[in-house]
Amino acid sequence: MKTRHSKIYANALAAFAAGAFWHSALAQESDVVAEPGIPQLSADDAGIEEVVVTGRFISSSQSLVNERLDDAFAADLLGADAISRLGDSTVAAALRRVPGLTLVQDKYVYIRGLGERYSQSTLNRAQIPSPDLTRNVIPLNVFPTSIVESLRVQKAWSADLPANFGGGAIDIRTKGIPDQLTFKFELGLGDNSENPGKVNSYSGGRDDNLGIDDGTRALSPFIQSGIIDYQGSPSVNSILVFLQGQDPSANLFDAQSANRDLALALNRNISITQEDTDPDYTVRTSFGNNLELGQDWEAGFNLGASYNTDWRFRRTRTATFGLPEEQNGIKEESTHAVNIAGTVNFGLKFIEDHEISTTSLFLRNTDDETEVFDFFNENRPLSSGRGFRDYRLQFEEREMVTHQIDGTHYLGSGTRERLPFLGRLLSRLPEETKIEWFYSNSTANTSIPNQVSIASETFTDRDTGAVLSESVRLTSSAADYRFTDLDDEVDNYGWSATLPIDFRDSYLELSGGFDHAQKARIYRQSQFSLGFLNVVDPSVLQGSLGDVFSDGNILADSPDPDATNPVPGARVFLNNVVFDRQGTNSNSYLAATMTDSVWGKVDWTVRDTWRFAAGARWEDYRQAAVDWNPDGFSIDSPQVTTDIDELRQGIFNEDRVYPAAGITYMGDFWAETFQLRLGVSETAIRPDLREITDSSYIDPITGDLVRGNPGIVPSDIQNIDLRAEWYFSNGDNFTVTAFHKDIDNPIEFFEIPASDTTVAREIINAESGKVYGLEVELLKELSFLGGPFEMFFVQGNLTVQDSELVAGPNANVPTNPVRKLSGASDYVANLMIGFDSPDAKHTASIIYNVSGERLYVAGRNGSPDGFEQPFQSLDFTYFWYPTERITVKAKAQNLLGETIEIRRGNVTTFEEDPGTVMSLSMSWAL
């Protein structure tokens, strides 16, 4: 990016270490690389000492520091080299190192105590779809850090960002075109201390190691055809009516036979087996080059691919807060994960003024889960000697494919010389006039070709709860089969123009642009049940799951013992097995959003001391959602409602202008470079995809019954940020940020009345909310201590914050009408102690992360709130560079062996030990 703040950049050379965490030393010549075509002040011109930063990744640090200083609104950046040193493998894990960010469920990021709905995520500044089954938010654990060039978190809103902004905006910026020929190959191994030698599993498909199902688990075409033939109802009675319509002599046995034929088409090879847990394997490679095509043209490419597979074993303990000794459970879950990523980048540059680049990204994340859950509830407490056992087998594939193209064009002197026919037009414009454009198409697909849940009953030891025997429950829905498919597509395009105007002692920049984004989502879920109403012998329900639901048990029959049966040779089935379609007609849905935006900004810098920025964004937002019954075949049960009022409830639109303003003071107060920024803005958070309808559905992730609300309205947010930054000539830096957010009509889930065994939630507008706090960042090299300390530095940040939510009259008897915001922590802290050897062959880091307790679930009707307890994460990374081409990396995570714990009152209702992860990798680079 071209810039006018050359004095600031010259003074900030020492801050390069902030991006790569390397300490620095004074020297006579500067390593600063001037941006192409842009005049830069020398250190002599700026009147400061020059700095050479020791380390391997200077240029990336420089660009990130320059970008942070050039921003009119507060932003934090994390470069690829810093991410590598921290040892985090996913974008979600890396972002917890940024001040004020906390990681929830290993995939969602909360910014400044605001839940995932209050943050937005983009890829190279373009909006992308979400593979999350019910939410618009993007789970950031799907992005491996191997594809990342840098992460940008903008916490103060500016008009060039979408107005759907709460805590902040996260931009994932992928690796681009290299400056020269590059090649890298990496192999890695790892393991988790919680993994036993063998874990529960089941028989899958031939392509499981590629993260795709080969059709073994998929819904059979025979069942799909049967659903159509029987008009969406494959029950025995419906089949009998259908058969008798074709042949009046058809009888009950014929209908039962047809029903069983459908059942036989389900994948019933579901016996639990034991499988060895292999170590984690990782393979990564990349290849790129940059070629000169004559005097004026330059082209480049970058190809990358990675494959990772691992086993994880989780053992969680749950309990109710009322009777934890009697109503509790132990869940054992084993997961075989496969993660595949591929990137293709091309770039074309004409002189230094024009550049066009493309990015194609493929991501696949697959989890194959086997779960066994033994538990006791109010109907069968521990002391009764009887309990429950639930099995869950789930294969979930998530894929994202993104294609992007963007261009940047400066109307500089080179362009005017080589395109003289545009000279008259361009002569009226400043040489640094810039035009940018982009187009992005992304699709996300989540497929669960089969989720099988089996309900069993157990006889247990009355004291320990150990299972003595078990049998599948005698019910028509003992086995639950779900087939889920989500398709989410986003098209996003836009352009912007920047017009710079130089005055004698000031600089004015006018900019504006247009964005269009549209999203379409199709979510389909088919659910079937298979079970026994009665059996000829109780032993039928015992044994392995594959044996219980075997062909023999389903098809076993005999001559009809009823002598009065008028049909000679008639037969009856010994076990009353039934197959049927389950679930409500509102589980599947169609949804779409469309946003047109026009924005403008004015940015005025006076004497390199004061900077005034203001802007506004107009957005025309439209949203529609409708329940979809893909198995609807009649007027009484249509696929999509024809009720005008019901359709109208699923439509939402909004047309508003959102303002932002900022002021920055730039000087040398207490440090060679000092900046003080104030930013104010107004933004909004809009309802999610299904939340504007009044339908109820089962959340496929939490299992809760969720009810939408057609009366929901957007949350209006007033944002204030004040940030002071100091950059010192010895490489140190220090930042303090104060922030305050007022939220009108915050969108929150509140618990509503339901049955004893069901948790139900409704989305409502609470009355008001607010969050405020202070963020402190520090980088300090320790050479002032002398001796061995010259090889060490300390980097850290601390966020202290508070929040408040006033539930208001829409909430259903909350225990605490005034409470903290869901997911908000009182503090978040990060600390890293780094070591760099004098010969540049060894680096090591100890990284500590902790966040205060956060509200996990809000109590209702007197039940206590549930709080997730602080989790202290201590990680270690070590790099060895035996040669210029070889790197050996070792890392260990959760060295303290901390557990994840949720408490309600004084009772621990959830506890899990995530284990300690160890890994070792080696890479070779050209």
mmCIF file of C-alpha atoms in Angstrom, residues 235-478:
data_model
loop_
_atom_site.group_PDB
_atom_site.id
_atom_site.type_symbol
_atom_site.label_atom_id
_atom_site.label_comp_id
_atom_site.label_asym_id
_atom_site.label_seq_id
_atom_site.Cartn_x
_atom_site.Cartn_y
_atom_site.Cartn_z
ATOM 1 C CA SER A 235 -45.040 -46.460 7.810
ATOM 2 C CA VAL A 236 -46.677 -49.886 7.642
ATOM 3 C CA ASN A 237 -50.191 -48.446 7.547
ATOM 4 C CA SER A 238 -49.334 -45.989 4.741
ATOM 5 C CA ILE A 239 -47.681 -48.737 2.730
ATOM 6 C CA LEU A 240 -50.736 -50.976 3.219
ATOM 7 C CA VAL A 241 -53.028 -48.261 1.847
ATOM 8 C CA PHE A 242 -50.693 -47.785 -1.125
ATOM 9 C CA LEU A 243 -50.479 -51.532 -1.854
ATOM 10 C CA GLN A 244 -54.213 -52.103 -1.556
ATOM 11 C CA GLY A 245 -54.735 -49.222 -3.971
ATOM 12 C CA GLN A 246 -52.774 -51.234 -6.506
ATOM 13 C CA ASP A 247 -53.915 -54.714 -5.447
ATOM 14 C CA PRO A 248 -56.928 -55.104 -3.143
ATOM 15 C CA SER A 249 -55.650 -58.540 -2.035
ATOM 16 C CA ALA A 250 -52.553 -57.043 -0.423
ATOM 17 C CA ASN A 251 -52.427 -57.774 3.302
ATOM 18 C CA LEU A 252 -50.615 -56.616 6.434
ATOM 19 C CA PHE A 253 -47.737 -59.069 5.932
ATOM 20 C CA ASP A 254 -47.118 -57.570 2.488
ATOM 21 C CA ALA A 255 -46.986 -54.076 3.960
ATOM 22 C CA GLN A 256 -44.683 -55.202 6.755
ATOM 23 C CA SER A 257 -42.421 -56.892 4.210
ATOM 24 C CA ALA A 258 -42.189 -53.715 2.137
ATOM 25 C CA ASN A 259 -41.482 -51.724 5.271
ATOM 26 C CA ARG A 260 -38.719 -54.122 6.240
ATOM 27 C CA ASP A 261 -37.217 -53.949 2.745
ATOM 28 C CA LEU A 262 -36.736 -50.223 3.328
ATOM 29 C CA ALA A 263 -35.139 -50.925 6.700
ATOM 30 C CA LEU A 264 -32.717 -53.383 5.109
ATOM 31 C CA ALA A 265 -31.457 -50.580 2.826
ATOM 32 C CA LEU A 266 -30.039 -48.714 5.846
ATOM 33 C CA ASN A 267 -26.374 -49.183 6.684
ATOM 34 C CA ARG A 268 -26.625 -51.499 9.679
ATOM 35 C CA ASN A 269 -22.979 -52.521 9.835
ATOM 36 C CA ILE A 270 -22.665 -50.445 12.997
ATOM 37 C CA SER A 271 -21.117 -52.757 15.574
ATOM 38 C CA ILE A 272 -18.633 -51.003 17.849
ATOM 39 C CA THR A 273 -15.082 -52.213 17.226
ATOM 40 C CA GLN A 274 -11.676 -51.397 18.657
ATOM 41 C CA GLU A 275 -9.148 -49.611 16.478
ATOM 42 C CA ASP A 276 -5.524 -48.636 17.025
ATOM 43 C CA THR A 277 -4.813 -44.915 17.377
ATOM 44 C CA ASP A 278 -2.085 -44.047 14.902
ATOM 45 C CA PRO A 279 0.107 -40.993 15.472
ATOM 46 C CA ASP A 280 -0.846 -37.668 13.883
ATOM 47 C CA TYR A 281 0.526 -37.317 10.369
ATOM 48 C CA THR A 282 1.082 -34.063 8.498
ATOM 49 C CA VAL A 283 2.436 -33.517 4.984
ATOM 50 C CA ARG A 284 2.767 -30.047 3.447
ATOM 51 C CA THR A 285 4.341 -28.765 0.263
ATOM 52 C CA SER A 286 4.432 -25.529 -1.704
ATOM 53 C CA PHE A 287 6.020 -24.355 -4.931
ATOM 54 C CA GLY A 288 6.094 -20.900 -6.468
ATOM 55 C CA ASN A 289 8.026 -18.589 -8.709
ATOM 56 C CA ASN A 290 8.099 -15.085 -10.104
ATOM 57 C CA LEU A 291 9.057 -14.519 -13.743
ATOM 58 C CA GLU A 292 9.952 -11.365 -15.658
ATOM 59 C CA LEU A 293 8.175 -11.175 -19.019
ATOM 60 C CA GLY A 294 10.084 -8.444 -20.745
ATOM 61 C CA GLN A 295 10.774 -5.007 -19.374
ATOM 62 C CA ASP A 296 7.296 -4.117 -18.122
ATOM 63 C CA TRP A 297 5.574 -7.377 -17.290
ATOM 64 C CA GLU A 298 5.936 -9.769 -14.396
ATOM 65 C CA ALA A 299 4.038 -12.995 -13.680
ATOM 66 C CA GLY A 300 4.048 -15.368 -10.774
ATOM 67 C CA PHE A 301 2.355 -18.370 -9.248
ATOM 68 C CA ASN A 302 2.186 -20.229 -5.969
ATOM 69 C CA LEU A 303 0.861 -23.759 -5.409
ATOM 70 C CA GLY A 304 0.319 -25.300 -2.000
ATOM 71 C CA ALA A 305 -1.164 -28.469 -0.557
ATOM 72 C CA SER A 306 -1.393 -30.123 2.835
ATOM 73 C CA TYR A 307 -2.759 -33.337 4.350
ATOM 74 C CA ASN A 308 -3.266 -34.017 8.035
ATOM 75 C CA THR A 309 -4.883 -36.903 9.871
ATOM 76 C CA ASP A 310 -5.157 -37.562 13.587
ATOM 77 C CA TRP A 311 -7.049 -39.489 16.243
ATOM 78 C CA ARG A 312 -8.473 -37.782 19.323
ATOM 79 C CA PHE A 313 -10.075 -39.386 22.366
ATOM 80 C CA ARG A 314 -12.302 -37.325 24.658
ATOM 81 C CA ARG A 315 -13.702 -38.441 27.982
ATOM 82 C CA THR A 316 -16.186 -35.993 29.488
ATOM 83 C CA ARG A 317 -18.049 -36.106 32.759
ATOM 84 C CA THR A 318 -21.440 -34.434 33.126
ATOM 85 C CA ALA A 319 -23.854 -33.930 36.017
ATOM 86 C CA THR A 320 -27.005 -32.017 36.839
ATOM 87 C CA PHE A 321 -26.598 -29.169 39.308
ATOM 88 C CA GLY A 322 -29.567 -30.376 41.382
ATOM 89 C CA LEU A 323 -28.564 -33.995 42.093
ATOM 90 C CA PRO A 324 -25.018 -34.427 40.753
ATOM 91 C CA GLU A 325 -24.380 -37.650 42.684
ATOM 92 C CA GLU A 326 -27.480 -39.362 41.258
ATOM 93 C CA GLN A 327 -27.879 -37.770 37.811
ATOM 94 C CA ASN A 328 -24.617 -37.832 35.910
ATOM 95 C CA GLY A 329 -22.883 -39.414 32.968
ATOM 96 C CA ILE A 330 -19.610 -40.301 31.296
ATOM 97 C CA LYS A 331 -19.165 -39.808 27.565
ATOM 98 C CA GLU A 332 -16.314 -41.360 25.594
ATOM 99 C CA GLU A 333 -15.819 -40.015 22.095
ATOM 100 C CA SER A 334 -13.166 -41.003 19.566
ATOM 101 C CA THR A 335 -12.664 -38.920 16.436
ATOM 102 C CA HIS A 336 -10.654 -39.673 13.332
ATOM 103 C CA ALA A 337 -10.045 -36.335 11.596
ATOM 104 C CA VAL A 338 -8.806 -35.740 8.044
ATOM 105 C CA ASN A 339 -7.876 -32.233 6.916
ATOM 106 C CA ILE A 340 -6.903 -31.419 3.340
ATOM 107 C CA ALA A 341 -6.058 -27.985 1.926
ATOM 108 C CA GLY A 342 -4.997 -26.802 -1.499
ATOM 109 C CA THR A 343 -4.230 -23.324 -2.842
ATOM 110 C CA VAL A 344 -3.492 -22.012 -6.325
ATOM 111 C CA ASN A 345 -2.416 -18.409 -6.831
ATOM 112 C CA PHE A 346 -1.557 -16.557 -10.029
ATOM 113 C CA GLY A 347 -0.440 -12.978 -10.421
ATOM 114 C CA LEU A 348 0.292 -10.588 -13.258
ATOM 115 C CA LYS A 349 1.977 -7.209 -12.853
ATOM 116 C CA PHE A 350 2.399 -4.419 -15.405
ATOM 117 C CA ILE A 351 5.188 -2.011 -14.443
ATOM 118 C CA GLU A 352 4.705 -1.033 -10.804
ATOM 119 C CA ASP A 353 1.227 0.393 -11.251
ATOM 120 C CA HIS A 354 -1.031 -2.496 -12.198
ATOM 121 C CA GLU A 355 -1.479 -5.884 -10.597
ATOM 122 C CA ILE A 356 -4.085 -8.616 -11.040
ATOM 123 C CA SER A 357 -4.092 -11.735 -8.903
ATOM 124 C CA THR A 358 -6.238 -14.827 -8.497
ATOM 125 C CA THR A 359 -6.699 -17.107 -5.526
ATOM 126 C CA SER A 360 -8.306 -20.541 -5.536
ATOM 127 C CA LEU A 361 -8.712 -22.357 -2.249
ATOM 128 C CA PHE A 362 -9.936 -25.848 -1.430
ATOM 129 C CA LEU A 363 -10.528 -27.006 2.134
ATOM 130 C CA ARG A 364 -11.835 -30.328 3.391
ATOM 131 C CA ASN A 365 -12.329 -31.101 7.083
ATOM 132 C CA THR A 366 -13.822 -34.452 7.988
ATOM 133 C CA ASP A 367 -14.571 -35.865 11.429
ATOM 134 C CA ASP A 368 -15.542 -39.504 11.866
ATOM 135 C CA GLU A 369 -16.900 -39.818 15.395
ATOM 136 C CA THR A 370 -17.829 -42.766 17.588
ATOM 137 C CA GLU A 371 -19.467 -41.925 20.904
ATOM 138 C CA VAL A 372 -20.652 -44.014 23.856
ATOM 139 C CA PHE A 373 -22.569 -42.138 26.562
ATOM 140 C CA ASP A 374 -23.501 -43.845 29.841
ATOM 141 C CA PHE A 375 -25.782 -41.719 32.012
ATOM 142 C CA PHE A 376 -28.399 -41.589 34.736
ATOM 143 C CA ASN A 377 -31.294 -39.122 34.931
ATOM 144 C CA GLU A 378 -34.355 -38.344 37.019
ATOM 145 C CA ASN A 379 -36.118 -41.440 35.702
ATOM 146 C CA ARG A 380 -33.195 -43.763 36.435
ATOM 147 C CA PRO A 381 -30.820 -42.364 39.077
ATOM 148 C CA LEU A 382 -27.489 -44.014 39.865
ATOM 149 C CA SER A 383 -28.789 -45.708 43.035
ATOM 150 C CA SER A 384 -31.542 -47.492 41.064
ATOM 151 C CA GLY A 385 -29.022 -49.812 39.442
ATOM 152 C CA ARG A 386 -30.481 -49.030 36.016
ATOM 153 C CA GLY A 387 -29.259 -46.473 33.511
ATOM 154 C CA PHE A 388 -29.009 -45.564 29.866
ATOM 155 C CA ARG A 389 -26.387 -45.946 27.171
ATOM 156 C CA ASP A 390 -26.534 -43.949 23.944
ATOM 157 C CA TYR A 391 -24.386 -44.655 20.915
ATOM 158 C CA ARG A 392 -23.667 -42.093 18.205
ATOM 159 C CA LEU A 393 -21.818 -42.768 14.943
ATOM 160 C CA GLN A 394 -21.335 -39.670 12.798
ATOM 161 C CA PHE A 395 -19.331 -38.990 9.664
ATOM 162 C CA GLU A 396 -19.271 -35.260 8.856
ATOM 163 C CA GLU A 397 -17.614 -33.830 5.743
ATOM 164 C CA ARG A 398 -17.058 -30.079 5.398
ATOM 165 C CA GLU A 399 -15.745 -28.599 2.174
ATOM 166 C CA MET A 400 -15.112 -25.053 1.025
ATOM 167 C CA VAL A 401 -14.124 -23.971 -2.480
ATOM 168 C CA THR A 402 -13.266 -20.338 -3.144
ATOM 169 C CA HIS A 403 -12.268 -18.565 -6.349
ATOM 170 C CA GLN A 404 -11.206 -14.930 -6.166
ATOM 171 C CA ILE A 405 -9.784 -12.363 -8.554
ATOM 172 C CA ASP A 406 -8.768 -8.826 -7.688
ATOM 173 C CA GLY A 407 -6.934 -5.932 -9.231
ATOM 174 C CA THR A 408 -5.071 -2.828 -8.068
ATOM 175 C CA HIS A 409 -4.326 0.001 -10.479
ATOM 176 C CA TYR A 410 -2.321 3.182 -9.839
ATOM 177 C CA LEU A 411 -2.566 5.948 -12.389
ATOM 178 C CA GLY A 412 1.110 6.801 -12.004
ATOM 179 C CA SER A 413 3.780 8.202 -14.300
ATOM 180 C CA GLY A 414 4.601 4.780 -15.763
ATOM 181 C CA THR A 415 1.012 4.305 -16.862
ATOM 182 C CA ARG A 416 0.882 7.755 -18.416
ATOM 183 C CA GLU A 417 4.099 7.174 -20.345
ATOM 184 C CA ARG A 418 3.044 3.796 -21.726
ATOM 185 C CA LEU A 419 -0.598 4.709 -22.358
ATOM 186 C CA PRO A 420 -0.326 8.177 -23.903
ATOM 187 C CA PHE A 421 -3.846 7.991 -25.370
ATOM 188 C CA LEU A 422 -5.121 8.316 -21.776
ATOM 189 C CA GLY A 423 -2.777 11.183 -21.003
ATOM 190 C CA ARG A 424 -5.348 13.961 -21.231
ATOM 191 C CA LEU A 425 -7.751 12.184 -18.864
ATOM 192 C CA LEU A 426 -5.084 11.062 -16.437
ATOM 193 C CA SER A 427 -3.305 14.412 -16.368
ATOM 194 C CA ARG A 428 -6.154 15.806 -14.323
ATOM 195 C CA LEU A 429 -5.681 13.171 -11.628
ATOM 196 C CA PRO A 430 -2.892 12.852 -9.043
ATOM 197 C CA GLU A 431 -0.305 10.196 -9.828
ATOM 198 C CA GLU A 432 -1.193 8.169 -6.723
ATOM 199 C CA THR A 433 -4.845 7.820 -7.708
ATOM 200 C CA LYS A 434 -5.783 4.204 -7.101
ATOM 201 C CA ILE A 435 -8.593 1.935 -8.308
ATOM 202 C CA GLU A 436 -9.231 -1.477 -6.766
ATOM 203 C CA TRP A 437 -11.767 -4.164 -7.634
ATOM 204 C CA PHE A 438 -12.515 -7.756 -6.666
ATOM 205 C CA TYR A 439 -14.822 -10.666 -7.332
ATOM 206 C CA SER A 440 -15.225 -13.717 -5.123
ATOM 207 C CA ASN A 441 -17.321 -16.842 -5.452
ATOM 208 C CA SER A 442 -17.323 -19.317 -2.553
ATOM 209 C CA THR A 443 -19.270 -22.455 -1.843
ATOM 210 C CA ALA A 444 -19.393 -24.418 1.377
ATOM 211 C CA ASN A 445 -20.882 -27.858 1.717
ATOM 212 C CA THR A 446 -21.432 -29.854 4.870
ATOM 213 C CA SER A 447 -22.548 -33.413 4.386
ATOM 214 C CA ILE A 448 -23.427 -35.921 7.063
ATOM 215 C CA PRO A 449 -24.121 -38.969 4.916
ATOM 216 C CA ASN A 450 -25.158 -40.817 8.035
ATOM 217 C CA GLN A 451 -25.582 -40.055 11.710
ATOM 218 C CA VAL A 452 -26.754 -43.089 13.658
ATOM 219 C CA SER A 453 -27.936 -42.856 17.248
ATOM 220 C CA ILE A 454 -28.857 -45.975 19.218
ATOM 221 C CA ALA A 455 -30.677 -45.898 22.551
ATOM 222 C CA SER A 456 -29.942 -48.723 25.019
ATOM 223 C CA GLU A 457 -30.774 -49.543 28.625
ATOM 224 C CA THR A 458 -28.255 -50.782 31.167
ATOM 225 C CA PHE A 459 -28.087 -52.626 34.465
ATOM 226 C CA THR A 460 -25.343 -51.092 36.577
ATOM 227 C CA ASP A 461 -23.522 -51.304 39.835
ATOM 228 C CA ARG A 462 -25.503 -49.176 42.331
ATOM 229 C CA ASP A 463 -22.346 -47.663 43.826
ATOM 230 C CA THR A 464 -19.942 -47.155 40.922
ATOM 231 C CA GLY A 465 -22.320 -47.009 37.984
ATOM 232 C CA ALA A 466 -20.277 -49.627 36.094
ATOM 233 C CA VAL A 467 -22.330 -51.286 33.344
ATOM 234 C CA LEU A 468 -23.113 -54.939 34.080
ATOM 235 C CA SER A 469 -25.329 -55.644 31.049
ATOM 236 C CA GLU A 470 -27.158 -53.752 28.315
ATOM 237 C CA SER A 471 -29.847 -54.171 25.705
ATOM 238 C CA VAL A 472 -31.251 -51.971 22.962
ATOM 239 C CA ARG A 473 -34.407 -50.188 24.095
ATOM 240 C CA LEU A 474 -37.745 -51.712 23.126
ATOM 241 C CA THR A 475 -39.127 -48.771 21.167
ATOM 242 C CA SER A 476 -39.910 -47.944 17.555
ATOM 243 C CA SER A 477 -37.196 -45.260 17.533
ATOM 244 C CA ALA A 478 -34.350 -47.203 19.165
#
